[in-house]
Amino acid sequence: MSELFVLQTPLAELILRAAVIYFFLLIVMRVIGRHEFGQLNPVRPHPPAHHI
């Protein structure tokens, strides 16, 4: 069971890979966000129903 938790990859490589993926996703989300969210209208929830 302890074999699952042994790092096969150096820690520096894991950190570098995580940072590259993070920044890639951050840039993609910003580019997509500018195009998509500029066209969307804000969603307004329905007012609560009044019970008599």
Backbone as numpy.savetxt, mean C-alpha at the origin, in Angstrom:
# Nx Ny Nz CAx CAy CAz Cx Cy Cz
11.58 -27.26 13.04 10.75 -26.06 13.04 11.62 -24.80 13.04
12.74 -24.84 13.75 13.59 -23.66 13.81 14.27 -23.38 12.48
14.28 -24.37 11.56 14.89 -24.17 10.25 14.12 -23.13 9.43
12.84 -22.95 9.72 12.03 -21.99 8.98 12.46 -20.55 9.26
13.03 -20.32 10.43 13.35 -18.96 10.85 14.81 -18.60 10.60
15.60 -19.50 10.03 16.99 -19.21 9.72 17.04 -18.44 8.41
17.75 -17.31 8.41 17.83 -16.48 7.21 18.80 -17.10 6.22
18.32 -17.42 5.03 19.18 -17.93 3.97 19.84 -16.77 3.22
19.16 -15.62 3.21 19.63 -14.44 2.49 20.24 -13.46 3.49
21.32 -12.80 3.12 21.90 -11.81 4.04 20.89 -10.71 4.40
20.99 -10.23 5.62 20.05 -9.23 6.12 20.10 -7.95 5.28
21.29 -7.54 4.86 21.42 -6.32 4.06 20.67 -6.45 2.74
20.70 -7.64 2.14 19.99 -7.84 0.87 18.49 -7.78 1.07
18.00 -8.33 2.17 16.57 -8.27 2.47 16.11 -6.83 2.65
16.91 -6.05 3.37 16.57 -4.64 3.61 16.58 -3.87 2.30
17.58 -4.14 1.45 17.68 -3.45 0.17 16.50 -3.80 -0.73
16.14 -5.08 -0.79 14.99 -5.49 -1.60 13.71 -4.84 -1.11
13.52 -4.82 0.20 12.31 -4.22 0.77 12.25 -2.73 0.44
13.38 -2.04 0.53 13.41 -0.61 0.24 13.11 -0.33 -1.23
13.67 -1.15 -2.13 13.42 -0.96 -3.56 11.95 -1.17 -3.87
11.36 -2.23 -3.33 9.94 -2.50 -3.57 9.07 -1.39 -2.99
9.42 -0.92 -1.79 8.65 0.14 -1.14 8.65 1.41 -1.99
9.83 1.84 -2.44 9.90 3.07 -3.21 9.25 2.92 -4.58
9.36 1.74 -5.18 8.70 1.49 -6.46 7.19 1.62 -6.29
6.64 0.98 -5.27 5.20 1.06 -5.03 4.77 2.49 -4.69
5.58 3.19 -3.93 5.27 4.57 -3.56 5.16 5.45 -4.81
6.11 5.31 -5.72 6.09 6.11 -6.95 4.90 5.72 -7.81
4.64 4.42 -7.95 3.51 3.97 -8.76 2.20 4.49 -8.20
2.03 4.41 -6.88 0.78 4.88 -6.26 0.61 6.38 -6.44
1.69 7.14 -6.38 1.58 8.59 -6.57 1.18 8.91 -8.00
1.77 8.22 -8.97 1.45 8.48 -10.37 0.02 8.08 -10.66
-0.39 6.90 -10.21 -1.76 6.44 -10.44 -2.73 7.33 -9.67
-2.38 7.71 -8.47 -3.25 8.51 -7.63 -3.58 9.86 -8.24
-2.61 10.46 -8.89 -2.85 11.77 -9.50 -3.86 11.66 -10.63
-3.80 10.57 -11.38 -4.71 10.40 -12.51 -6.09 9.96 -12.05
-6.14 8.99 -11.15 -7.41 8.39 -10.75 -8.20 9.30 -9.81
-7.55 9.79 -8.75 -8.28 10.53 -7.74 -8.70 11.90 -8.23
-8.06 12.42 -9.24 -8.47 13.69 -9.81 -9.80 13.59 -10.54
-10.15 12.38 -10.98 -11.38 12.19 -11.73 -12.54 11.71 -10.86
-12.25 11.23 -9.68 -13.30 10.67 -8.82 -14.02 11.78 -8.06
-15.31 11.58 -7.87 -16.09 12.48 -7.02 -16.10 11.90 -5.61
-16.10 12.76 -4.61 -16.17 12.22 -3.25 -17.50 11.50 -3.02
-17.45 10.41 -2.33 -18.66 9.63 -2.05 -19.28 10.18 -0.78
-20.53 10.58 -0.89 -21.22 11.11 0.29 -22.14 10.04 0.84
-22.02 9.74 2.12 -22.92 8.74 2.70 -24.34 9.27 2.79
-25.28 8.37 2.76 -26.68 8.78 2.87 -26.94 9.30 4.28
-27.82 10.30 4.42 -28.14 10.77 5.77 -28.88 9.67 6.53
-28.73 9.65 7.83 -29.42 8.60 8.60 -30.93 8.71 8.46
-31.58 7.57 8.40 -33.05 7.56 8.28 -33.67 7.92 9.63
-34.70 8.73 9.57 -35.40 9.12 10.80 -36.52 8.13 11.07
-36.46 7.54 12.25 -37.51 6.59 12.62 -38.60 7.31 13.39
-39.82 7.02 13.04 -40.96 7.69 13.71 -41.49 6.79 14.80
